[in-house]
Short mmCIF file of C-alpha atoms (C1' of nucleotides) in Angstrom, two decimals:
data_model
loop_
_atom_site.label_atom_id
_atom_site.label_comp_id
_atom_site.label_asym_id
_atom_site.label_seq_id
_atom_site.Cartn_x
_atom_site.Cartn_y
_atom_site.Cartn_z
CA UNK A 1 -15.78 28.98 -19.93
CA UNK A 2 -16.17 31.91 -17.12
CA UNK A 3 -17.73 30.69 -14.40
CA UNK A 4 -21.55 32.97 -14.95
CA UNK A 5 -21.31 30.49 -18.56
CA UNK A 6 -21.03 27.73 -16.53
CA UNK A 7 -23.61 28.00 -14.17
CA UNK A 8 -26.05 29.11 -16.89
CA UNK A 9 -24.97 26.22 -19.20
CA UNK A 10 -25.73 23.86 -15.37
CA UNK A 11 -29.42 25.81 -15.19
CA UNK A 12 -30.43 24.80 -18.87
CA UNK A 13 -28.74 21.37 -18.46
CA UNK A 14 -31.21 21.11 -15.55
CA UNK A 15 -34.19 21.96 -16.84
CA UNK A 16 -34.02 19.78 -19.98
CA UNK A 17 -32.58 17.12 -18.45
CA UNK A 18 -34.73 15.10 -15.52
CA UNK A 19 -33.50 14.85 -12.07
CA UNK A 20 -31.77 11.27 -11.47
CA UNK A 21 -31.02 10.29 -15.14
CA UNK A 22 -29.52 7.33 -16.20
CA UNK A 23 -26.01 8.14 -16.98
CA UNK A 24 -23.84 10.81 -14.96
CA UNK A 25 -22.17 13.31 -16.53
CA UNK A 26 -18.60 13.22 -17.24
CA UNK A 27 -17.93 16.50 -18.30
CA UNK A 28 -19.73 17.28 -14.93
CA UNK A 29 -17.03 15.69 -12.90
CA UNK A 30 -14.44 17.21 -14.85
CA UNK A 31 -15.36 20.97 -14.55
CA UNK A 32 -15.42 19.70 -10.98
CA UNK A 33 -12.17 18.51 -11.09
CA UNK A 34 -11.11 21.52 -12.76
CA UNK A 35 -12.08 23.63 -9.48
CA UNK A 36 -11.08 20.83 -6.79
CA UNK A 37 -8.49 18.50 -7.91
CA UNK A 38 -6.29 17.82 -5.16
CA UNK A 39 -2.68 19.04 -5.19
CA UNK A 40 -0.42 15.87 -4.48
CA UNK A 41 3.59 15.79 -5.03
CA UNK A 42 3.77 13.26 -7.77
CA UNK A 43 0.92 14.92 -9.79
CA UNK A 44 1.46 17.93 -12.36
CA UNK A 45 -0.16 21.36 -12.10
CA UNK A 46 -2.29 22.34 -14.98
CA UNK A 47 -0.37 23.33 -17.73
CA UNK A 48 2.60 21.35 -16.49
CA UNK A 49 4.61 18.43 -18.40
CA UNK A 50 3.91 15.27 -17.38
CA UNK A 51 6.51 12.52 -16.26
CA UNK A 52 6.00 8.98 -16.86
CA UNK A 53 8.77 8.11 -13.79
CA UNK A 54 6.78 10.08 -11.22
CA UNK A 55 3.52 8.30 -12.44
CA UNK A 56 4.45 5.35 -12.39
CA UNK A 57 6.50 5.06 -9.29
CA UNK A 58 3.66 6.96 -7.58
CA UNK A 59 0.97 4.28 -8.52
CA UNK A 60 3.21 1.37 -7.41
CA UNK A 61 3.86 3.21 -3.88
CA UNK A 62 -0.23 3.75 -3.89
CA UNK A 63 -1.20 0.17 -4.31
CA UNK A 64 -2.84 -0.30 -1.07
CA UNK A 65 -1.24 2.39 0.49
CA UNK A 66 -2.64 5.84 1.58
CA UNK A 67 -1.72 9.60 0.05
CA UNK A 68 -0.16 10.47 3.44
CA UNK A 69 2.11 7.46 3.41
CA UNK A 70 3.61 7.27 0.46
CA UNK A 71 4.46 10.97 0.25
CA UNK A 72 7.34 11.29 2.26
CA UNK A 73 8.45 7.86 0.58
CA UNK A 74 7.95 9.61 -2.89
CA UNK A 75 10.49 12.40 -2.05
CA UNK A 76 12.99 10.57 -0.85
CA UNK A 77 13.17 8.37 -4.08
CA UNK A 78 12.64 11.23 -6.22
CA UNK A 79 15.60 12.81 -4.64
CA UNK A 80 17.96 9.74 -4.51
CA UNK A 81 16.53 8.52 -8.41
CA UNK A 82 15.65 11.24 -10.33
CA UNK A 83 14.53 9.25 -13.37
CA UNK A 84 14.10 5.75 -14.32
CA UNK A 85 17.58 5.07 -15.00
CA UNK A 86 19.01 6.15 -12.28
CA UNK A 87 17.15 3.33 -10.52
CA UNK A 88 17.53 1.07 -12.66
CA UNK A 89 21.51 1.23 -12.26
CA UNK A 90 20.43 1.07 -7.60
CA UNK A 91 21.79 -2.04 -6.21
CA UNK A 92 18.46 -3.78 -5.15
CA UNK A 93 19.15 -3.64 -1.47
CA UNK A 94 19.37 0.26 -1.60
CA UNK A 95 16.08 0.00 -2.84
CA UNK A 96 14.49 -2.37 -0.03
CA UNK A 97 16.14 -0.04 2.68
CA UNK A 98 14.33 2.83 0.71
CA UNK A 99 11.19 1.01 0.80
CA UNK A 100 11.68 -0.21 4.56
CA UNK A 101 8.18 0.27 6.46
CA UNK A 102 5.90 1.00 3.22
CA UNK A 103 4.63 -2.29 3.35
CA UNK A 104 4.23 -5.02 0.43
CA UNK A 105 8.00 -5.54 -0.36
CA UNK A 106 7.68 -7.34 -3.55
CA UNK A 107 6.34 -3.82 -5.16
CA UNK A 108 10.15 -2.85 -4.25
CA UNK A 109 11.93 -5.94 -6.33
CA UNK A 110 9.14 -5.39 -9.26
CA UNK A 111 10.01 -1.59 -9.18
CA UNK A 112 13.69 -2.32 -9.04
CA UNK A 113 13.08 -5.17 -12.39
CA UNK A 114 10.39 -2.60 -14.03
CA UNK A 115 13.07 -0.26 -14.04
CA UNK A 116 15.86 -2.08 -15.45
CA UNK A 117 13.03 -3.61 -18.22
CA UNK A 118 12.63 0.32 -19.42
CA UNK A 119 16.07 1.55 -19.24
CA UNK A 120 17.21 -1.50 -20.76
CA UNK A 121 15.35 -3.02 -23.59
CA UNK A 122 13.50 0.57 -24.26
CA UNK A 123 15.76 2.94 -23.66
CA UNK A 124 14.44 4.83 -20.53
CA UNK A 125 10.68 5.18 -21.80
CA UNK A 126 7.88 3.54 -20.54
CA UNK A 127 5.77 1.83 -23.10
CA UNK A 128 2.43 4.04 -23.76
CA UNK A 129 -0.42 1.71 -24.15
CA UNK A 130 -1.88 -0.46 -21.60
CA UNK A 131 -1.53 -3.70 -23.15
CA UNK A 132 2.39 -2.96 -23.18
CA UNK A 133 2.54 -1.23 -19.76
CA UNK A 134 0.56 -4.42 -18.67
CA UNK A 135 3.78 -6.85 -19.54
CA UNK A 136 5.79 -5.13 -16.92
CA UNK A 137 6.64 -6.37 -13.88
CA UNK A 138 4.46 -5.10 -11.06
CA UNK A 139 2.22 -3.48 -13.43
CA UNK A 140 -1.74 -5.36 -13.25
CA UNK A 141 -4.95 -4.16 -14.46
CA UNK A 142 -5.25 -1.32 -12.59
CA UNK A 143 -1.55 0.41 -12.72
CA UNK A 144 -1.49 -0.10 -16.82
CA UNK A 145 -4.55 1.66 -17.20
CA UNK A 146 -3.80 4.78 -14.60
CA UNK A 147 -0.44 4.90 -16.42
CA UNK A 148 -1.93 4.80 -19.47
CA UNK A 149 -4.66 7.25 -18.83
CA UNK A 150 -2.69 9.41 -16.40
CA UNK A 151 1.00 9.98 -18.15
CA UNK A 152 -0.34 9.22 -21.85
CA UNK A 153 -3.86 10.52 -21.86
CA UNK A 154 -4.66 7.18 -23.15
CA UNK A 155 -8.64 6.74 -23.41
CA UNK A 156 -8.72 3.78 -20.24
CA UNK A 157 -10.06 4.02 -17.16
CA UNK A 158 -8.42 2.83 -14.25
CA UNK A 159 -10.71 0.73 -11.67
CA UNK A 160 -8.95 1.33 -7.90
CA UNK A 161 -11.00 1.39 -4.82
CA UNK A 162 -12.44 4.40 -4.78
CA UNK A 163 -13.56 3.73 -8.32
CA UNK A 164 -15.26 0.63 -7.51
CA UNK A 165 -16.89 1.94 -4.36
CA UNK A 166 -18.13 5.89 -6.50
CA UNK A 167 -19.33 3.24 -9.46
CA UNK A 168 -21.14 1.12 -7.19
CA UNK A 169 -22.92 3.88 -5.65
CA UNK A 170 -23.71 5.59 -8.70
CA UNK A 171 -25.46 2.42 -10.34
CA UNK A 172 -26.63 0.39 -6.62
CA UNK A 173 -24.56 -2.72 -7.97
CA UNK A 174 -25.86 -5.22 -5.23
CA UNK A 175 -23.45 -7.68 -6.20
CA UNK A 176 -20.70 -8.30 -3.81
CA UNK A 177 -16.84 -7.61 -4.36
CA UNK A 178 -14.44 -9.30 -5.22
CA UNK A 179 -17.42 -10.60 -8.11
CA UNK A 180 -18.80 -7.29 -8.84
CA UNK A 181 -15.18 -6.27 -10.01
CA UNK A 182 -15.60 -7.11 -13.63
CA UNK A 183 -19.65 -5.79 -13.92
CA UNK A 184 -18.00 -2.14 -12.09
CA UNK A 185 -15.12 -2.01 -15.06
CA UNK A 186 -17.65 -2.18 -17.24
CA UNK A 187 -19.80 0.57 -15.59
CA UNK A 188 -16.66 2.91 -15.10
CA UNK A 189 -15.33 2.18 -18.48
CA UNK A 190 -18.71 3.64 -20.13
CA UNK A 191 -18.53 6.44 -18.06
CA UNK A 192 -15.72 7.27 -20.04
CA UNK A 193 -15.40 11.40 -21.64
CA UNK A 194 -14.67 12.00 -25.48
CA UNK A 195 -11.32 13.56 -24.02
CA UNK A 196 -9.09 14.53 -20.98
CA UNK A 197 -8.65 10.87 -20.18
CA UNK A 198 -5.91 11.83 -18.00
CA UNK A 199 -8.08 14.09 -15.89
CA UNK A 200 -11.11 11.88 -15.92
CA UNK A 201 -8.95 9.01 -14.38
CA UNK A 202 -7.76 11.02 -11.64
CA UNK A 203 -11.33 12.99 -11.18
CA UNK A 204 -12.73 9.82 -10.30
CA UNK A 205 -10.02 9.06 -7.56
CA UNK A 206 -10.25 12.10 -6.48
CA UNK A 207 -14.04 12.29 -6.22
CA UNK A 208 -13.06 8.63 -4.39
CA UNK A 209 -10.88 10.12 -2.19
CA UNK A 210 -12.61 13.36 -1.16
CA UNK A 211 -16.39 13.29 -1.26
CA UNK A 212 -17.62 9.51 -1.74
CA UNK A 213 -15.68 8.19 1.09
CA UNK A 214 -16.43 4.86 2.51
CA UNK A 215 -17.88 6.59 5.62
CA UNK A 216 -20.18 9.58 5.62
CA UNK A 217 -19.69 10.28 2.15
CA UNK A 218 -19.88 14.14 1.51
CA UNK A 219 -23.24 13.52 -1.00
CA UNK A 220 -24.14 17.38 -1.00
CA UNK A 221 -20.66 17.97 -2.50
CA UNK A 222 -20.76 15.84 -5.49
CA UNK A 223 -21.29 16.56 -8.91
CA UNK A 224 -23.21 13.18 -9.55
CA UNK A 225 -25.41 13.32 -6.56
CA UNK A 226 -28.37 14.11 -8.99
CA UNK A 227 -27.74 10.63 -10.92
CA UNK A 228 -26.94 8.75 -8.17
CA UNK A 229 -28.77 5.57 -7.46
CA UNK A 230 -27.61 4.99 -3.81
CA UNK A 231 -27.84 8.37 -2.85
CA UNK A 232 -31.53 8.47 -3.91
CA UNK A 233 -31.84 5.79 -1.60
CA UNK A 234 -30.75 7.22 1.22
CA UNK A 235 -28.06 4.21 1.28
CA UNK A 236 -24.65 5.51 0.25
CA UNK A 237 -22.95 3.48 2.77
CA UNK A 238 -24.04 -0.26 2.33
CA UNK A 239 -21.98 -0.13 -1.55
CA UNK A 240 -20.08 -1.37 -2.01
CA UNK A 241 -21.81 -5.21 -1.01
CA UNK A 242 -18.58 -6.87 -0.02
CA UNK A 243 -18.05 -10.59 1.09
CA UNK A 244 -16.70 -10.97 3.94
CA UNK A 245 -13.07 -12.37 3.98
CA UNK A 246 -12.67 -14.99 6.90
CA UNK A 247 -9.98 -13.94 9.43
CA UNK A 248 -6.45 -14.89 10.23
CA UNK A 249 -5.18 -17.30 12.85
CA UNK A 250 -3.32 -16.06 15.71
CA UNK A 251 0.46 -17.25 15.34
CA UNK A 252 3.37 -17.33 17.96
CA UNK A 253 6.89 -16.59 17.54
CA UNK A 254 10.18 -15.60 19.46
CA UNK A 255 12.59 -12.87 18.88
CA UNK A 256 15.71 -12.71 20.07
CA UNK A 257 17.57 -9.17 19.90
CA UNK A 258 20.93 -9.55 20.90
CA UNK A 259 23.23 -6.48 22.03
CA UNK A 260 26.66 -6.46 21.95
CA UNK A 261 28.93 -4.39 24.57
CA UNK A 262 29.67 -2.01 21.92
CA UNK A 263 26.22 -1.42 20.81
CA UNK A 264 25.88 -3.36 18.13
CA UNK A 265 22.55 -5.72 17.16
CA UNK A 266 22.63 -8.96 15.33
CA UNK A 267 20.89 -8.97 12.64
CA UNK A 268 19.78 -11.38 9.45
CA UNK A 269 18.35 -11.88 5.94
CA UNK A 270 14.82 -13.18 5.40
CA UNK A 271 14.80 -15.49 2.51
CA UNK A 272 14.38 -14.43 -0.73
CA UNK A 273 10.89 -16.14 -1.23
CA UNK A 274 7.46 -15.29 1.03
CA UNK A 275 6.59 -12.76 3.93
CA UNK A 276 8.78 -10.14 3.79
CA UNK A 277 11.31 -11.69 1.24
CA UNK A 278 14.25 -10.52 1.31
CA UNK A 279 13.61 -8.06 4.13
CA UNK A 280 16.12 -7.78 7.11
CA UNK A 281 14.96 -9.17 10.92
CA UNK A 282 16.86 -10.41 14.25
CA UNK A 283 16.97 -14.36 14.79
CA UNK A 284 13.80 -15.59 15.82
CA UNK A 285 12.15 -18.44 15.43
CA UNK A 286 9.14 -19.78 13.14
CA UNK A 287 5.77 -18.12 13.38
CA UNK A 288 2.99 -20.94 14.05
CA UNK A 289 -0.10 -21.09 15.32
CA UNK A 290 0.98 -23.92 17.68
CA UNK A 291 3.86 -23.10 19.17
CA UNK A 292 5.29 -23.02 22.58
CA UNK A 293 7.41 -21.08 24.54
CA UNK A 294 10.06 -24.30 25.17
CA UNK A 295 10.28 -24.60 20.85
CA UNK A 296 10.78 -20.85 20.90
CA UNK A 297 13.90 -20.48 22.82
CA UNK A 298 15.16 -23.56 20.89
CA UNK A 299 15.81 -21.17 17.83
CA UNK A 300 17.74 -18.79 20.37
CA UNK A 301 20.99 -18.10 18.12
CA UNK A 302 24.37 -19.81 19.35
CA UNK A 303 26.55 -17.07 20.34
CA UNK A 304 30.61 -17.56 21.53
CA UNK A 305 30.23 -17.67 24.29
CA UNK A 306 27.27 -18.61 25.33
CA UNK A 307 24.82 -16.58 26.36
CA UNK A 308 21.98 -16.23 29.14
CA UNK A 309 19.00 -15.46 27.15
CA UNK A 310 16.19 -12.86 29.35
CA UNK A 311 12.50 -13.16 28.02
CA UNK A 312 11.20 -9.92 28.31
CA UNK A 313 7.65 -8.73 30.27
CA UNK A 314 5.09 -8.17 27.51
CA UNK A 315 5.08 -8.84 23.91
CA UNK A 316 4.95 -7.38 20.53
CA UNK A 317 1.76 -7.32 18.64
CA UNK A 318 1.62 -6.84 15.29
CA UNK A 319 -1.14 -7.78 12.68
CA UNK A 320 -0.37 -8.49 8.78
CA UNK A 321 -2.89 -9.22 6.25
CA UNK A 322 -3.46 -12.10 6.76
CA UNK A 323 -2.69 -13.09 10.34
CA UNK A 324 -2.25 -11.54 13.74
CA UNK A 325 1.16 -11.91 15.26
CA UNK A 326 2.16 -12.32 18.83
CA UNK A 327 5.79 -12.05 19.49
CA UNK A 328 7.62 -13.37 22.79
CA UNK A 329 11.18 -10.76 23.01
CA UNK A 330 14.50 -12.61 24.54
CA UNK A 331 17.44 -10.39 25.48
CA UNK A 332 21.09 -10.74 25.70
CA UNK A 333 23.97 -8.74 26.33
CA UNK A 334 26.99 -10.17 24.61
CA UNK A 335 30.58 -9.69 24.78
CA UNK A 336 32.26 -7.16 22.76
CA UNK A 337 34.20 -10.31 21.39
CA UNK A 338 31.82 -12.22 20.11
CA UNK A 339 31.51 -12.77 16.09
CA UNK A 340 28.38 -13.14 14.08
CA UNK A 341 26.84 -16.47 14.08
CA UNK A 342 27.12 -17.87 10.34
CA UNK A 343 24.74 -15.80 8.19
CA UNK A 344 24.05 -13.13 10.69
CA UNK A 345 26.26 -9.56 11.18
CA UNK A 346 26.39 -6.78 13.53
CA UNK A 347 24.56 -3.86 12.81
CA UNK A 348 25.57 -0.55 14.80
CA UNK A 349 22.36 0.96 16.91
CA UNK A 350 22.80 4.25 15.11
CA UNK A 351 22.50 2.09 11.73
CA UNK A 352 19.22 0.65 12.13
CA UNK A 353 17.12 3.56 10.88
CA UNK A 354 18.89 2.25 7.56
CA UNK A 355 18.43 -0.66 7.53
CA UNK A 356 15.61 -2.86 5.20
CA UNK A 357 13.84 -3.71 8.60
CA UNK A 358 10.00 -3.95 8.26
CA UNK A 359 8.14 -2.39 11.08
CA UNK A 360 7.68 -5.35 13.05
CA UNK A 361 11.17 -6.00 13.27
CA UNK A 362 11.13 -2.23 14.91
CA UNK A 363 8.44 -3.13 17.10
CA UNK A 364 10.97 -5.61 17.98
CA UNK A 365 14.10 -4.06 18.59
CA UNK A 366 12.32 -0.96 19.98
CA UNK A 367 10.69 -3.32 22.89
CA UNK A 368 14.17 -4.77 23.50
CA UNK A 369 15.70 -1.28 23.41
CA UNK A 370 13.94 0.73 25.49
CA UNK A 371 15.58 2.14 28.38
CA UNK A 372 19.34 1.26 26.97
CA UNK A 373 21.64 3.72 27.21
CA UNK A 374 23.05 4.55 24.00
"C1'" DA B 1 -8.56 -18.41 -8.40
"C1'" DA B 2 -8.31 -17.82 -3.82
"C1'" DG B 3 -5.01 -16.70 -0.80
"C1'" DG B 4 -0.32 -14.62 0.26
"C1'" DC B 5 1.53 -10.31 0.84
"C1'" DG B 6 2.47 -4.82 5.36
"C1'" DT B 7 1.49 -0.96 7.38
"C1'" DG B 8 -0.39 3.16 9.66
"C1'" DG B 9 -4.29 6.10 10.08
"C1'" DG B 10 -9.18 6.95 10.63
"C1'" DT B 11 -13.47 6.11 13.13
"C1'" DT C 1 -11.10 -0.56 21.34
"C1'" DA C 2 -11.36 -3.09 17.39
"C1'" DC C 3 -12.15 -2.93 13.51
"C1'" DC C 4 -11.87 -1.07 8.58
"C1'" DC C 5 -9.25 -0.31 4.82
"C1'" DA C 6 -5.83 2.59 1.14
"C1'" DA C 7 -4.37 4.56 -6.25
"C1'" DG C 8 -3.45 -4.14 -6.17
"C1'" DC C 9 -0.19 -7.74 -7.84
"C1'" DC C 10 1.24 -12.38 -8.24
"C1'" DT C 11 0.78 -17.28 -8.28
#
DNA sequence: AAGGCGTGGGT
DNA sequence: TACCCAAGCCT
């Protein structure tokens, strides 16, 4: 349709159809869509093939993650594993070194499993319907339907953040999230087009992402502004209702980053089970609540020789999810002779960028760090 | 089923 | 500054 069409098909829609109706317009947020879709490295231009691989590993790096930092993540994998299988045959820890300061490290192990599952036991080709996609590891509500909708133009509608939050405007759901999750699936999943699923699933993010923001939503912009209940209200803002979620505890810990003459760091595996399984760190001790700066330096590790452990001025802060983190930094030099306590190695300083260390564990070494030579 | 699970950027 | 929160999943 030329664009004069369009607008005269938009001035007859108008004048038959009363301001504020009940349901928005799908094919309205398409032909949107079709003029302001956003150009992003894992999605294909119009007209272009589209691969299940880059779909799917892009939604996995997007689970609570932003555009801007997945996308140099994204290239890097799609460089180093250019399909599924080609992953699927990565030792594990290349994969956690690859996935080193994304955040959320048991999306890396499911990735690493989800790809073996498809290049195994189907042959390099993801399953096409949500209720199969749904089986595989990693893969919840949410992923199975954008892969669904997204790679397969499957008729589902995936129900992210930005979906919840455009839905709840639309309709003023005054029930709170998390509860309102099921009553907004509903909502989006009638909003649903006869067609272009895959476009209409990515329209809404979009739309999400771009003009109903969380703050100062871009309401003059939008192709639903008409039919939308909050915006008639002058309320965008206050939908979603949320809950709030009560707040972490502080908790304590020491780190101990250790350099060798030679300008190496010691360096261990987390275990294979809880925060930041599997994930490399220095020696520290546990992270409590109560803890004191005596129990701390207990969990120094026992070098040969000994060593005089340094506190450091300061600390590092760092907040997860779930709980803020304050970090007390010891310091040693240690002879060039000295071997790796049992479990621990040494790790060259021009190896760390490497290595599977989560950011706080950078926070870390960088405190330590700063100011040595070399 | 409520809580564990990271991080960096925006306001 | 101190929040808020981003294409959620798993147990």
């Amino acid at each position: 349709m030329t664009l004069a069409k369009r607008a005269v098909a938009r001035k007859k829609e108008a004048s038959i159809r009363p301001r504020s109706s009940a349901r928005p317009d799908p094919l309205a947020l398409l032909a949107w869509y079709d003029r302001h879709r956003r150009i992003l490295p894992w999605r294909a231009r119009p007209g272009e093939a589209i691969d299940p691989y880059r779909v799917w590993l892009s939604e996995i790096m997007l689970q609570q993650t932003t555009v801007k930092a997945v996308a140099p993540y994204f290239a890097r994998f799609i460089a180093r594993w250019p399909n599924v299988q080609s992953l699927a045959k990565a030792p594990l820890e290349d994969v956690l070194k690859g996935w080193a300061g994304l955040g959320y490290y048991a999306r890396a192990r499911n990735l690493h499993a989800c790809a073996q599952a498809v290049a195994k036991t189907r042959a390099g080709k993801f399953p096409q319907t949500v209720e199969a996609l749904r089986e595989l590891p990693g893969v919840g509500d949410y992923t199975a339907a954008a892969i669904a909708a997204i790679a397969f133009d499957q008729p589902a509608v995936p129900v992210d953040g930005n979906v919840e939050r455009v839905v709840a405007r639309i309709y003023a759901v005054e029930e709170s999230l998390p509860a309102a999750k099921p009553k907004l699936r509903a909502l989006a999943a009638a909003l649903m087009p006869p067609a272009r699923y895959s476009d209409f699933a990515q329209a809404l993010m979009d739309l999400g992402a771009t003009i109903c923001t969380p703050k100062t939503p871009a309401c003059s912009l939008c192709p639903w502004n008409a039919d939308c209940a909050a915006h008639a209200r002058g309320e965008e803002e206050t939908f979603p209702r949320k809950t709030p979620k009560r707040e972490g505890q502080l908790r304590r810990g020491a780190a101990f980053v250790a350099l060798r003459e030679d300008g190496c760091v010691l360096l261990r595996r987390r275990p294979e089970k809880g925060l930041l399984a599997g994930m490399s760190e220095v020696p520290g001790s546990d992270w409590h609540s109560e803890m004191e700066e005596a129990t701390m330096r207990r969990a120094a590790p026992k070098l040969i020789p000994p060593v005089p452990w340094r506190r450091l001025a300061g600390s590092v802060e760092h907040v997860f999810t779930h709980f803020p983190l304050t970090l007390s930094v010891y310091f040693a030099q240690v002879p060039r002779r000295s071997p790796p306590p049992s479990g621990m190695r040494w790790v060259r300083r021009r190896e760390l960028p490497g290595e599977a260390l989560p950011s706080v564990m950078r926070k870390v070494i960088a405190h330590a760090l700063e100011e040595k030579p070399r």
